[in-house]
Amino acid sequence: VTIEEGKTIILGLQAISAPDERGYRTVMATINGQLRPISVRDRAVASEVAAAEKADTSKPGHVAAPFQGAVTTVVAVGDTVTAGEVVATIEAMKMEASITAPVDGTVERLAINGTQGVDGGDLVLVLA
């Protein structure tokens, strides 16, 4: 593939995996001789996992995961929390961090069940 004059990339398809539970396939391709895995959503495959709800940063009661990891909530619906209180923990790469309430409030809804893998920005819980 010629990108512009003097810049050419040599591409080659090596393999395509079966779709995972989220409907993604891993495409193995060579780019200028280097083997690269590329994760691609296959829209023809129905996902078995519901898309994660993202926190709305304009709403102070939305508590979001700060980064990708495994989140465990330590509060329940109906619990009253104060700003700065730990409401969940997140673990990634053998390190654990606390997720704290940004405002005082009552836990209105938990967006995750038990311990669950999340991406950064995913909604963890809602405070009212």
PDB file of C-alpha atoms in Angstrom:
ATOM      1  CA  VAL A   1       0.000   0.000   0.000  1.00  0.00           C
ATOM      2  CA  THR A   2       1.435   3.380  -0.998  1.00  0.00           C
ATOM      3  CA  ILE A   3       0.545   6.060   1.541  1.00  0.00           C
ATOM      4  CA  GLU A   4       2.310   8.880  -0.270  1.00  0.00           C
ATOM      5  CA  GLU A   5       5.271   9.225  -2.556  1.00  0.00           C
ATOM      6  CA  GLY A   6       8.186   7.373  -0.998  1.00  0.00           C
ATOM      7  CA  LYS A   7       6.092   5.800   1.797  1.00  0.00           C
ATOM      8  CA  THR A   8       4.985   2.247   1.139  1.00  0.00           C
ATOM      9  CA  ILE A   9       3.658  -0.277   3.658  1.00  0.00           C
ATOM     10  CA  ILE A  10       3.675  -3.985   2.885  1.00  0.00           C
ATOM     11  CA  LEU A  11       0.624  -5.714   4.405  1.00  0.00           C
ATOM     12  CA  GLY A  12      -0.165  -9.415   4.627  1.00  0.00           C
ATOM     13  CA  LEU A  13      -3.059 -11.320   6.212  1.00  0.00           C
ATOM     14  CA  GLN A  14      -1.883 -14.331   8.234  1.00  0.00           C
ATOM     15  CA  ALA A  15      -4.896 -15.590  10.241  1.00  0.00           C
ATOM     16  CA  ILE A  16      -8.322 -14.664  11.613  1.00  0.00           C
ATOM     17  CA  SER A  17      -9.516 -16.097  14.942  1.00  0.00           C
ATOM     18  CA  ALA A  18     -12.991 -17.254  15.890  1.00  0.00           C
ATOM     19  CA  PRO A  19     -15.073 -14.504  17.547  1.00  0.00           C
ATOM     20  CA  ASP A  20     -14.861 -14.204  21.331  1.00  0.00           C
ATOM     21  CA  GLU A  21     -17.833 -13.695  23.686  1.00  0.00           C
ATOM     22  CA  ARG A  22     -17.799  -9.941  22.950  1.00  0.00           C
ATOM     23  CA  GLY A  23     -17.946 -10.488  19.178  1.00  0.00           C
ATOM     24  CA  TYR A  24     -14.305  -9.520  18.501  1.00  0.00           C
ATOM     25  CA  ARG A  25     -11.892 -11.435  16.267  1.00  0.00           C
ATOM     26  CA  THR A  26      -8.111 -11.254  16.391  1.00  0.00           C
ATOM     27  CA  VAL A  27      -6.684 -10.645  12.937  1.00  0.00           C
ATOM     28  CA  MET A  28      -3.013 -11.600  12.630  1.00  0.00           C
ATOM     29  CA  ALA A  29      -1.347  -9.485   9.955  1.00  0.00           C
ATOM     30  CA  THR A  30       2.193  -8.702   8.897  1.00  0.00           C
ATOM     31  CA  ILE A  31       3.010  -5.032   8.529  1.00  0.00           C
ATOM     32  CA  ASN A  32       6.403  -4.478   6.881  1.00  0.00           C
ATOM     33  CA  GLY A  33       7.399  -7.991   7.968  1.00  0.00           C
ATOM     34  CA  GLN A  34       6.333  -7.601  11.616  1.00  0.00           C
ATOM     35  CA  LEU A  35       3.524  -9.880  12.854  1.00  0.00           C
ATOM     36  CA  ARG A  36       0.805  -7.814  14.563  1.00  0.00           C
ATOM     37  CA  PRO A  37      -2.423  -8.866  16.330  1.00  0.00           C
ATOM     38  CA  ILE A  38      -5.352  -6.539  15.598  1.00  0.00           C
ATOM     39  CA  SER A  39      -8.639  -6.772  17.524  1.00  0.00           C
ATOM     40  CA  VAL A  40     -11.611  -6.209  15.203  1.00  0.00           C
ATOM     41  CA  ARG A  41     -15.347  -6.140  16.037  1.00  0.00           C
ATOM     42  CA  ASP A  42     -17.292  -8.570  13.833  1.00  0.00           C
ATOM     43  CA  ARG A  43     -20.691  -6.904  13.396  1.00  0.00           C
ATOM     44  CA  ALA A  44     -22.125 -10.105  11.895  1.00  0.00           C
ATOM     45  CA  VAL A  45     -21.725 -11.878  15.261  1.00  0.00           C
ATOM     46  CA  ALA A  46     -24.121 -11.231  18.145  1.00  0.00           C
ATOM     47  CA  SER A  47     -22.252 -10.362  21.330  1.00  0.00           C
ATOM     48  CA  GLU A  48     -23.007 -12.458  24.410  1.00  0.00           C
ATOM     49  CA  VAL A  49     -21.860  -9.638  26.694  1.00  0.00           C
ATOM     50  CA  ALA A  50     -23.838  -6.432  27.091  1.00  0.00           C
ATOM     51  CA  ALA A  51     -21.938  -3.238  26.354  1.00  0.00           C
ATOM     52  CA  ALA A  52     -20.759  -1.525  29.520  1.00  0.00           C
ATOM     53  CA  GLU A  53     -22.523   1.674  30.521  1.00  0.00           C
ATOM     54  CA  LYS A  54     -20.252   4.728  30.540  1.00  0.00           C
ATOM     55  CA  ALA A  55     -20.321   7.255  33.372  1.00  0.00           C
ATOM     56  CA  ASP A  56     -21.664  10.715  32.527  1.00  0.00           C
ATOM     57  CA  THR A  57     -18.980  13.136  33.743  1.00  0.00           C
ATOM     58  CA  SER A  58     -21.515  15.976  33.844  1.00  0.00           C
ATOM     59  CA  LYS A  59     -23.404  14.158  36.635  1.00  0.00           C
ATOM     60  CA  PRO A  60     -21.576  14.396  39.983  1.00  0.00           C
ATOM     61  CA  GLY A  61     -23.323  11.261  41.313  1.00  0.00           C
ATOM     62  CA  HIS A  62     -21.875   9.007  38.604  1.00  0.00           C
ATOM     63  CA  VAL A  63     -18.852   7.086  39.898  1.00  0.00           C
ATOM     64  CA  ALA A  64     -16.554   5.835  37.117  1.00  0.00           C
ATOM     65  CA  ALA A  65     -13.719   3.327  36.957  1.00  0.00           C
ATOM     66  CA  PRO A  66     -10.483   5.358  36.660  1.00  0.00           C
ATOM     67  CA  PHE A  67      -8.754   2.740  34.475  1.00  0.00           C
ATOM     68  CA  GLN A  68      -9.159  -0.788  33.133  1.00  0.00           C
ATOM     69  CA  GLY A  69      -9.233  -3.510  35.777  1.00  0.00           C
ATOM     70  CA  ALA A  70     -11.375  -5.712  38.005  1.00  0.00           C
ATOM     71  CA  VAL A  71     -13.773  -3.706  40.192  1.00  0.00           C
ATOM     72  CA  THR A  72     -15.354  -4.933  43.428  1.00  0.00           C
ATOM     73  CA  THR A  73     -17.986  -2.743  45.092  1.00  0.00           C
ATOM     74  CA  VAL A  74     -17.900  -2.430  48.892  1.00  0.00           C
ATOM     75  CA  VAL A  75     -21.284  -0.710  49.263  1.00  0.00           C
ATOM     76  CA  ALA A  76     -24.871  -1.785  48.602  1.00  0.00           C
ATOM     77  CA  VAL A  77     -27.933  -0.035  47.201  1.00  0.00           C
ATOM     78  CA  GLY A  78     -29.386   2.224  49.899  1.00  0.00           C
ATOM     79  CA  ASP A  79     -26.080   2.802  51.738  1.00  0.00           C
ATOM     80  CA  THR A  80     -25.302   6.414  52.675  1.00  0.00           C
ATOM     81  CA  VAL A  81     -21.776   7.568  51.820  1.00  0.00           C
ATOM     82  CA  THR A  82     -19.783  10.754  52.299  1.00  0.00           C
ATOM     83  CA  ALA A  83     -17.448  12.398  49.796  1.00  0.00           C
ATOM     84  CA  GLY A  84     -14.081  10.650  49.849  1.00  0.00           C
ATOM     85  CA  GLU A  85     -15.439   7.400  51.299  1.00  0.00           C
ATOM     86  CA  VAL A  86     -14.304   4.188  49.575  1.00  0.00           C
ATOM     87  CA  VAL A  87     -17.191   2.716  47.548  1.00  0.00           C
ATOM     88  CA  ALA A  88     -15.246   0.166  45.469  1.00  0.00           C
ATOM     89  CA  THR A  89     -11.787  -1.183  44.800  1.00  0.00           C
ATOM     90  CA  ILE A  90     -10.113  -1.747  41.451  1.00  0.00           C
ATOM     91  CA  GLU A  91      -7.304  -4.213  40.773  1.00  0.00           C
ATOM     92  CA  ALA A  92      -5.045  -4.185  37.742  1.00  0.00           C
ATOM     93  CA  MET A  93      -1.623  -5.763  37.207  1.00  0.00           C
ATOM     94  CA  LYS A  94      -1.451  -6.979  40.847  1.00  0.00           C
ATOM     95  CA  MET A  95      -2.011  -3.455  42.196  1.00  0.00           C
ATOM     96  CA  GLU A  96      -5.152  -2.375  44.020  1.00  0.00           C
ATOM     97  CA  ALA A  97      -6.597   1.139  44.280  1.00  0.00           C
ATOM     98  CA  SER A  98      -9.651   2.630  45.956  1.00  0.00           C
ATOM     99  CA  ILE A  99     -12.560   4.250  44.132  1.00  0.00           C
ATOM    100  CA  THR A 100     -14.093   6.957  46.316  1.00  0.00           C
ATOM    101  CA  ALA A 101     -17.409   8.785  46.332  1.00  0.00           C
ATOM    102  CA  PRO A 102     -17.064  12.209  44.670  1.00  0.00           C
ATOM    103  CA  VAL A 103     -20.026  13.636  46.646  1.00  0.00           C
ATOM    104  CA  ASP A 104     -22.180  12.840  49.673  1.00  0.00           C
ATOM    105  CA  GLY A 105     -25.204  10.720  48.817  1.00  0.00           C
ATOM    106  CA  THR A 106     -27.089   7.451  48.884  1.00  0.00           C
ATOM    107  CA  VAL A 107     -26.206   4.554  46.601  1.00  0.00           C
ATOM    108  CA  GLU A 108     -29.076   4.526  44.099  1.00  0.00           C
ATOM    109  CA  ARG A 109     -27.816   1.840  41.707  1.00  0.00           C
ATOM    110  CA  LEU A 110     -24.868  -0.506  41.198  1.00  0.00           C
ATOM    111  CA  ALA A 111     -23.841  -0.807  37.549  1.00  0.00           C
ATOM    112  CA  ILE A 112     -21.709  -3.908  38.137  1.00  0.00           C
ATOM    113  CA  ASN A 113     -22.380  -7.218  39.862  1.00  0.00           C
ATOM    114  CA  GLY A 114     -19.831  -8.627  42.295  1.00  0.00           C
ATOM    115  CA  THR A 115     -16.331  -8.421  40.879  1.00  0.00           C
ATOM    116  CA  GLN A 116     -16.380  -7.450  37.224  1.00  0.00           C
ATOM    117  CA  GLY A 117     -13.858  -6.404  34.589  1.00  0.00           C
ATOM    118  CA  VAL A 118     -14.288  -2.816  33.402  1.00  0.00           C
ATOM    119  CA  ASP A 119     -12.626  -0.280  31.126  1.00  0.00           C
ATOM    120  CA  GLY A 120     -11.663   3.216  32.204  1.00  0.00           C
ATOM    121  CA  GLY A 121     -14.737   5.465  32.272  1.00  0.00           C
ATOM    122  CA  ASP A 122     -17.237   2.624  32.793  1.00  0.00           C
ATOM    123  CA  LEU A 123     -19.996   3.386  35.297  1.00  0.00           C
ATOM    124  CA  VAL A 124     -19.497   1.648  38.660  1.00  0.00           C
ATOM    125  CA  LEU A 125     -22.410   3.083  40.650  1.00  0.00           C
ATOM    126  CA  VAL A 126     -24.816   6.002  40.876  1.00  0.00           C
ATOM    127  CA  LEU A 127     -25.244   8.222  43.939  1.00  0.00           C
ATOM    128  CA  ALA A 128     -28.414  10.229  44.537  1.00  0.00           C
TER     129      ALA A 128
END
